[in-house]
Amino acid sequence: MRHDPSHDVRRRRVLIGRAAQLAELTGALDRAAAGAAGTVLVSGDAGVGKTHLVTALAGAARASLGGIDALVCCVGVARLRMIADVTGEDWRGLFETNVEGPHRLLRACLPLLAPGAVVMVLSSETVHQPRTALGAYATSKAALDRLVEAWRTEHPRLRFTTVTVGATFPTDFGNEFEPELLTWALEDWSVRGLAQEEFMAPDEVAGVLAGVLGTAAAFPAVGLDHLTVRSPSPVAGTFGGALDRAAGETGPSGGTTPERGALRGSVHPG
């Protein structure tokens, strides 16, 4: 009987991060037919920038797995601020989580990464598609991209992949955004042609990434430096239609409801 490597993924995975994200990724891994990676370690906790959490994560990987074949870092935190309003505290928080956090994670896990291991780091399309009030976030993600390039240059035996992620719903990305500023920012992004008719769903994004990991494991001599995942839907006049479809609303897409207002805080703009 031919060995099915997807069984190894299901039997030997350790997932560490937010409960909701882990539930989505666990389901995606179970559905991923390719799934050829031997071990998958996922960190989705924004607190990964804290030294004690990184130490705990690496310790769990060492105790449970002995080694890591694939590491996925989906850490990210944002501040919705006009650039002139961004404070020193804002900058420190963004860089601690979005840049220093992944770096600490990589340092802690480096001794555990197997030769040819895939290290997948999630970035944002805001790096190349600037959005009003997300300038500080985009700056931190641009720094993250350069960080991954540095790791790739100095550790050529590992396969580092920077994943540029587009607008995704639902997430908790903007739960703490100030509603009035967010409403204004969404309108501004629409005017700039950044609104699409549909968002990506988190479980579908996770499914694609799990499939990529499986394929990469099957072809260890091939690296994938950059990957972009975004909705193929066309540009729309506003975000209203996408919010309605994602939330299952049946009213006119141009209207504003309390439900849609609450949902806006959970849209990850990329």
mmCIF file of C-alpha atoms in Angstrom:
data_model
loop_
_atom_site.group_PDB
_atom_site.id
_atom_site.type_symbol
_atom_site.label_atom_id
_atom_site.label_comp_id
_atom_site.label_asym_id
_atom_site.label_seq_id
_atom_site.Cartn_x
_atom_site.Cartn_y
_atom_site.Cartn_z
ATOM 1 C CA MET A 1 0.000 0.000 0.000
ATOM 2 C CA ARG A 2 1.327 3.420 -0.923
ATOM 3 C CA HIS A 3 2.169 5.625 2.066
ATOM 4 C CA ASP A 4 -0.058 8.700 2.399
ATOM 5 C CA PRO A 5 2.095 11.540 3.807
ATOM 6 C CA SER A 6 -1.007 13.523 4.739
ATOM 7 C CA HIS A 7 -1.483 11.056 7.596
ATOM 8 C CA ASP A 8 1.832 12.265 9.060
ATOM 9 C CA VAL A 9 0.589 15.850 9.081
ATOM 10 C CA ARG A 10 -2.531 14.922 10.994
ATOM 11 C CA ARG A 11 -0.695 12.657 13.430
ATOM 12 C CA ARG A 12 2.366 14.830 14.133
ATOM 13 C CA ARG A 13 1.235 18.432 14.146
ATOM 14 C CA VAL A 14 1.448 20.913 16.996
ATOM 15 C CA LEU A 15 -0.556 24.122 16.648
ATOM 16 C CA ILE A 16 0.082 27.079 18.952
ATOM 17 C CA GLY A 17 -1.885 30.350 18.692
ATOM 18 C CA ARG A 18 -5.350 31.845 18.959
ATOM 19 C CA ALA A 19 -8.105 29.289 19.397
ATOM 20 C CA ALA A 20 -10.220 30.514 16.482
ATOM 21 C CA GLN A 21 -7.263 30.545 14.080
ATOM 22 C CA LEU A 22 -6.197 27.098 15.175
ATOM 23 C CA ALA A 23 -9.660 25.656 14.629
ATOM 24 C CA GLU A 24 -9.685 27.053 11.090
ATOM 25 C CA LEU A 25 -6.179 25.864 10.274
ATOM 26 C CA THR A 26 -6.745 22.448 11.832
ATOM 27 C CA GLY A 27 -9.766 21.932 9.594
ATOM 28 C CA ALA A 28 -7.823 23.127 6.560
ATOM 29 C CA LEU A 29 -4.948 20.750 7.291
ATOM 30 C CA ASP A 30 -7.377 17.856 7.639
ATOM 31 C CA ARG A 31 -8.845 18.716 4.238
ATOM 32 C CA ALA A 32 -5.510 19.320 2.499
ATOM 33 C CA ALA A 33 -5.040 16.419 0.112
ATOM 34 C CA ALA A 34 -1.407 17.346 -0.625
ATOM 35 C CA GLY A 35 -0.351 17.524 3.073
ATOM 36 C CA ALA A 36 3.065 15.963 2.563
ATOM 37 C CA ALA A 37 4.895 17.983 5.252
ATOM 38 C CA GLY A 38 6.038 15.785 8.113
ATOM 39 C CA THR A 39 5.514 18.278 10.913
ATOM 40 C CA VAL A 40 3.672 21.588 10.992
ATOM 41 C CA LEU A 41 4.200 24.117 13.774
ATOM 42 C CA VAL A 42 1.998 27.204 13.609
ATOM 43 C CA SER A 43 2.214 30.384 15.683
ATOM 44 C CA GLY A 44 -0.685 32.801 15.383
ATOM 45 C CA ASP A 45 -0.388 34.528 18.746
ATOM 46 C CA ALA A 46 0.223 38.278 18.566
ATOM 47 C CA GLY A 47 2.036 37.931 21.864
ATOM 48 C CA VAL A 48 4.806 35.958 20.182
ATOM 49 C CA GLY A 49 6.945 39.072 20.535
ATOM 50 C CA LYS A 50 7.185 38.300 24.265
ATOM 51 C CA THR A 51 10.319 36.350 25.085
ATOM 52 C CA HIS A 52 8.659 33.915 27.489
ATOM 53 C CA LEU A 53 6.041 32.913 24.905
ATOM 54 C CA VAL A 54 8.665 32.273 22.238
ATOM 55 C CA THR A 55 10.646 30.166 24.698
ATOM 56 C CA ALA A 56 7.532 28.181 25.582
ATOM 57 C CA LEU A 57 6.686 27.669 21.926
ATOM 58 C CA ALA A 58 10.154 26.397 21.018
ATOM 59 C CA GLY A 59 10.197 24.211 24.116
ATOM 60 C CA ALA A 60 6.882 22.636 23.143
ATOM 61 C CA ALA A 61 8.186 21.935 19.659
ATOM 62 C CA ARG A 62 11.364 20.367 21.024
ATOM 63 C CA ALA A 63 9.531 18.194 23.551
ATOM 64 C CA SER A 64 6.694 17.077 21.282
ATOM 65 C CA LEU A 65 8.340 16.933 17.877
ATOM 66 C CA GLY A 66 12.095 16.857 18.176
ATOM 67 C CA GLY A 67 12.302 18.882 14.967
ATOM 68 C CA ILE A 68 10.344 21.145 12.626
ATOM 69 C CA ASP A 69 9.790 20.558 8.900
ATOM 70 C CA ALA A 70 7.511 23.542 8.370
ATOM 71 C CA LEU A 71 7.051 26.704 10.408
ATOM 72 C CA VAL A 72 4.219 29.117 9.670
ATOM 73 C CA CYS A 73 4.324 32.532 11.348
ATOM 74 C CA CYS A 74 1.028 34.408 10.990
ATOM 75 C CA VAL A 75 1.666 37.034 13.656
ATOM 76 C CA GLY A 76 0.234 40.502 13.066
ATOM 77 C CA VAL A 77 -1.077 43.496 14.949
ATOM 78 C CA ALA A 78 -2.130 46.904 13.615
ATOM 79 C CA ARG A 79 -2.879 50.428 14.780
ATOM 80 C CA LEU A 80 -5.378 52.483 12.795
ATOM 81 C CA ARG A 81 -3.787 55.923 12.985
ATOM 82 C CA MET A 82 -3.208 58.818 10.654
ATOM 83 C CA ILE A 83 0.555 58.894 10.258
ATOM 84 C CA ALA A 84 0.921 62.245 12.046
ATOM 85 C CA ASP A 85 -0.860 60.723 15.063
ATOM 86 C CA VAL A 86 1.364 57.641 15.398
ATOM 87 C CA THR A 87 3.170 57.749 18.746
ATOM 88 C CA GLY A 88 6.415 56.212 19.910
ATOM 89 C CA GLU A 89 4.406 53.680 21.880
ATOM 90 C CA ASP A 90 2.522 52.737 18.698
ATOM 91 C CA TRP A 91 5.779 52.192 16.802
ATOM 92 C CA ARG A 92 7.262 50.091 19.602
ATOM 93 C CA GLY A 93 4.168 47.902 19.809
ATOM 94 C CA LEU A 94 4.016 47.345 16.053
ATOM 95 C CA PHE A 95 7.675 46.491 15.655
ATOM 96 C CA GLU A 96 7.797 44.325 18.774
ATOM 97 C CA THR A 97 5.038 42.097 17.427
ATOM 98 C CA ASN A 98 5.340 42.336 13.621
ATOM 99 C CA VAL A 99 9.142 42.368 13.297
ATOM 100 C CA GLU A 100 10.907 41.468 16.525
ATOM 101 C CA GLY A 101 8.349 38.757 17.334
ATOM 102 C CA PRO A 102 8.936 36.708 14.159
ATOM 103 C CA HIS A 103 12.692 37.242 14.544
ATOM 104 C CA ARG A 104 12.628 35.864 18.092
ATOM 105 C CA LEU A 105 10.526 32.969 16.893
ATOM 106 C CA LEU A 106 13.011 32.143 14.134
ATOM 107 C CA ARG A 107 15.991 32.398 16.496
ATOM 108 C CA ALA A 108 14.338 30.080 19.009
ATOM 109 C CA CYS A 109 13.311 27.528 16.392
ATOM 110 C CA LEU A 110 16.475 27.646 14.256
ATOM 111 C CA PRO A 111 18.155 24.676 16.017
ATOM 112 C CA LEU A 112 14.975 22.638 15.469
ATOM 113 C CA LEU A 113 14.505 23.360 11.746
ATOM 114 C CA ALA A 114 15.330 20.382 9.571
ATOM 115 C CA PRO A 115 17.467 20.852 6.439
ATOM 116 C CA GLY A 116 15.174 22.102 3.670
ATOM 117 C CA ALA A 117 12.461 23.084 6.140
ATOM 118 C CA VAL A 118 9.877 25.561 4.878
ATOM 119 C CA VAL A 119 9.519 28.773 6.884
ATOM 120 C CA MET A 120 6.385 30.611 5.808
ATOM 121 C CA VAL A 121 5.952 34.194 7.092
ATOM 122 C CA LEU A 122 2.720 36.090 6.434
ATOM 123 C CA SER A 123 3.059 39.695 5.296
ATOM 124 C CA SER A 124 0.553 42.145 3.810
ATOM 125 C CA GLU A 125 -0.355 43.677 0.471
ATOM 126 C CA THR A 126 -0.448 47.057 2.238
ATOM 127 C CA VAL A 127 3.344 47.104 1.754
ATOM 128 C CA HIS A 128 2.810 47.736 -1.962
ATOM 129 C CA GLN A 129 -0.735 49.135 -1.840
ATOM 130 C CA PRO A 130 -0.601 51.957 0.755
ATOM 131 C CA ARG A 131 -3.771 52.556 2.736
ATOM 132 C CA THR A 132 -4.626 55.717 4.621
ATOM 133 C CA ALA A 133 -4.356 55.284 8.414
ATOM 134 C CA LEU A 134 -2.406 52.027 8.060
ATOM 135 C CA GLY A 135 0.940 53.593 7.197
ATOM 136 C CA ALA A 136 2.621 52.502 10.420
ATOM 137 C CA TYR A 137 1.354 48.939 10.021
ATOM 138 C CA ALA A 138 2.566 48.828 6.407
ATOM 139 C CA THR A 139 5.961 50.139 7.500
ATOM 140 C CA SER A 140 6.328 47.332 10.038
ATOM 141 C CA LYS A 141 5.341 44.741 7.434
ATOM 142 C CA ALA A 142 7.857 46.196 4.967
ATOM 143 C CA ALA A 143 10.496 45.751 7.663
ATOM 144 C CA LEU A 144 9.276 42.162 8.121
ATOM 145 C CA ASP A 145 9.795 41.506 4.395
ATOM 146 C CA ARG A 146 13.394 42.727 4.638
ATOM 147 C CA LEU A 147 13.890 40.600 7.755
ATOM 148 C CA VAL A 148 12.832 37.456 5.906
ATOM 149 C CA GLU A 149 15.208 38.338 3.060
ATOM 150 C CA ALA A 150 18.062 38.588 5.561
ATOM 151 C CA TRP A 151 17.249 35.163 7.013
ATOM 152 C CA ARG A 152 16.983 33.687 3.500
ATOM 153 C CA THR A 153 20.372 35.131 2.539
ATOM 154 C CA GLU A 154 22.185 33.850 5.621
ATOM 155 C CA HIS A 155 20.464 30.427 5.835
ATOM 156 C CA PRO A 156 20.280 29.127 2.251
ATOM 157 C CA ARG A 157 19.648 25.537 3.373
ATOM 158 C CA LEU A 158 16.220 26.598 4.652
ATOM 159 C CA ARG A 159 13.342 27.636 2.397
ATOM 160 C CA PHE A 160 11.850 30.971 3.440
ATOM 161 C CA THR A 161 8.563 32.044 1.864
ATOM 162 C CA THR A 162 7.104 35.536 2.273
ATOM 163 C CA VAL A 163 3.320 35.309 1.827
ATOM 164 C CA THR A 164 1.608 38.551 0.810
ATOM 165 C CA VAL A 165 -1.977 38.327 2.054
ATOM 166 C CA GLY A 166 -4.918 40.296 0.658
ATOM 167 C CA ALA A 167 -8.242 41.289 2.243
ATOM 168 C CA THR A 168 -9.664 38.483 4.387
ATOM 169 C CA PHE A 169 -12.926 38.175 6.353
ATOM 170 C CA PRO A 170 -13.763 37.426 9.128
ATOM 171 C CA THR A 171 -10.719 38.055 11.319
ATOM 172 C CA ASP A 172 -10.048 39.940 14.557
ATOM 173 C CA PHE A 173 -7.496 42.176 12.830
ATOM 174 C CA GLY A 174 -9.375 45.423 13.384
ATOM 175 C CA ASN A 175 -11.407 44.683 16.485
ATOM 176 C CA GLU A 176 -9.806 47.579 18.358
ATOM 177 C CA PHE A 177 -9.972 50.097 15.505
ATOM 178 C CA GLU A 178 -11.854 53.306 16.259
ATOM 179 C CA PRO A 179 -15.176 52.889 14.345
ATOM 180 C CA GLU A 180 -15.487 56.453 13.054
ATOM 181 C CA LEU A 181 -11.937 56.523 11.696
ATOM 182 C CA LEU A 182 -12.354 53.047 10.224
ATOM 183 C CA THR A 183 -15.539 54.069 8.392
ATOM 184 C CA TRP A 184 -13.748 57.083 6.927
ATOM 185 C CA ALA A 185 -10.693 54.961 6.034
ATOM 186 C CA LEU A 186 -12.804 52.356 4.211
ATOM 187 C CA GLU A 187 -14.387 55.100 2.134
ATOM 188 C CA ASP A 188 -10.950 56.517 1.359
ATOM 189 C CA TRP A 189 -9.615 53.092 0.353
ATOM 190 C CA SER A 190 -12.635 52.676 -1.942
ATOM 191 C CA VAL A 191 -11.943 56.006 -3.644
ATOM 192 C CA ARG A 192 -8.375 54.832 -4.236
ATOM 193 C CA GLY A 193 -9.637 51.694 -6.005
ATOM 194 C CA LEU A 194 -8.726 49.266 -3.226
ATOM 195 C CA ALA A 195 -12.201 47.785 -2.621
ATOM 196 C CA GLN A 196 -12.963 44.388 -4.128
ATOM 197 C CA GLU A 197 -16.316 42.700 -4.626
ATOM 198 C CA GLU A 198 -15.422 39.757 -2.392
ATOM 199 C CA PHE A 199 -13.071 38.922 0.468
ATOM 200 C CA MET A 200 -11.098 35.744 0.967
ATOM 201 C CA ALA A 201 -12.256 33.422 3.757
ATOM 202 C CA PRO A 202 -9.665 32.512 6.429
ATOM 203 C CA ASP A 203 -10.250 28.765 6.126
ATOM 204 C CA GLU A 204 -9.743 28.914 2.358
ATOM 205 C CA VAL A 205 -6.510 30.889 2.773
ATOM 206 C CA ALA A 206 -5.348 28.313 5.327
ATOM 207 C CA GLY A 207 -6.268 25.517 2.924
ATOM 208 C CA VAL A 208 -4.176 27.045 0.151
ATOM 209 C CA LEU A 209 -1.184 27.493 2.459
ATOM 210 C CA ALA A 210 -1.505 23.923 3.753
ATOM 211 C CA GLY A 211 -1.565 22.692 0.164
ATOM 212 C CA VAL A 212 1.541 24.716 -0.664
ATOM 213 C CA LEU A 213 3.326 23.243 2.353
ATOM 214 C CA GLY A 214 2.432 19.749 1.228
ATOM 215 C CA THR A 215 3.642 20.356 -2.307
ATOM 216 C CA ALA A 216 6.875 21.967 -1.066
ATOM 217 C CA ALA A 217 7.562 18.949 1.129
ATOM 218 C CA ALA A 218 7.180 16.671 -1.891
ATOM 219 C CA PHE A 219 9.741 18.711 -3.858
ATOM 220 C CA PRO A 220 12.513 19.648 -1.409
ATOM 221 C CA ALA A 221 14.853 20.935 -4.143
ATOM 222 C CA VAL A 222 12.464 23.765 -5.050
ATOM 223 C CA GLY A 223 12.191 26.979 -3.039
ATOM 224 C CA LEU A 224 9.283 29.397 -3.103
ATOM 225 C CA ASP A 225 10.553 32.827 -2.106
ATOM 226 C CA HIS A 226 7.350 34.818 -2.586
ATOM 227 C CA LEU A 227 3.654 33.945 -2.686
ATOM 228 C CA THR A 228 0.671 36.297 -3.034
ATOM 229 C CA VAL A 229 -2.841 35.242 -2.000
ATOM 230 C CA ARG A 230 -5.704 37.616 -2.724
ATOM 231 C CA SER A 231 -9.285 37.498 -3.949
ATOM 232 C CA PRO A 232 -9.606 37.213 -7.736
ATOM 233 C CA SER A 233 -12.780 39.324 -7.622
ATOM 234 C CA PRO A 234 -12.873 42.631 -9.518
ATOM 235 C CA VAL A 235 -12.533 46.085 -7.998
ATOM 236 C CA ALA A 236 -15.802 47.480 -6.613
ATOM 237 C CA GLY A 237 -16.989 50.982 -5.840
ATOM 238 C CA THR A 238 -17.256 50.328 -2.090
ATOM 239 C CA PHE A 239 -16.670 47.593 0.482
ATOM 240 C CA GLY A 240 -20.415 47.375 1.202
ATOM 241 C CA GLY A 241 -21.187 44.522 -1.182
ATOM 242 C CA ALA A 242 -18.305 42.404 0.031
ATOM 243 C CA LEU A 243 -19.328 42.937 3.648
ATOM 244 C CA ASP A 244 -22.921 41.985 2.850
ATOM 245 C CA ARG A 245 -21.928 38.821 1.029
ATOM 246 C CA ALA A 246 -19.417 37.782 3.687
ATOM 247 C CA ALA A 247 -21.938 38.328 6.469
ATOM 248 C CA GLY A 248 -24.857 36.785 4.627
ATOM 249 C CA GLU A 249 -26.904 39.986 4.746
ATOM 250 C CA THR A 250 -29.761 40.303 2.267
ATOM 251 C CA GLY A 251 -30.378 44.047 2.336
ATOM 252 C CA PRO A 252 -29.123 46.602 -0.210
ATOM 253 C CA SER A 253 -25.326 46.659 -0.318
ATOM 254 C CA GLY A 254 -25.190 50.426 -0.211
ATOM 255 C CA GLY A 255 -26.959 50.730 3.126
ATOM 256 C CA THR A 256 -25.281 51.085 6.498
ATOM 257 C CA THR A 257 -26.437 48.855 9.332
ATOM 258 C CA PRO A 258 -25.179 48.419 12.885
ATOM 259 C CA GLU A 259 -24.246 44.851 11.963
ATOM 260 C CA ARG A 260 -22.117 45.987 9.037
ATOM 261 C CA GLY A 261 -20.508 48.633 11.178
ATOM 262 C CA ALA A 262 -19.469 45.992 13.685
ATOM 263 C CA LEU A 263 -18.230 43.701 10.941
ATOM 264 C CA ARG A 264 -15.968 46.338 9.502
ATOM 265 C CA GLY A 265 -13.691 46.019 12.494
ATOM 266 C CA SER A 266 -13.062 42.377 11.628
ATOM 267 C CA VAL A 267 -11.936 42.866 8.018
ATOM 268 C CA HIS A 268 -8.249 42.253 7.428
ATOM 269 C CA PRO A 269 -7.410 44.680 4.587
ATOM 270 C CA GLY A 270 -4.268 42.810 3.638
#
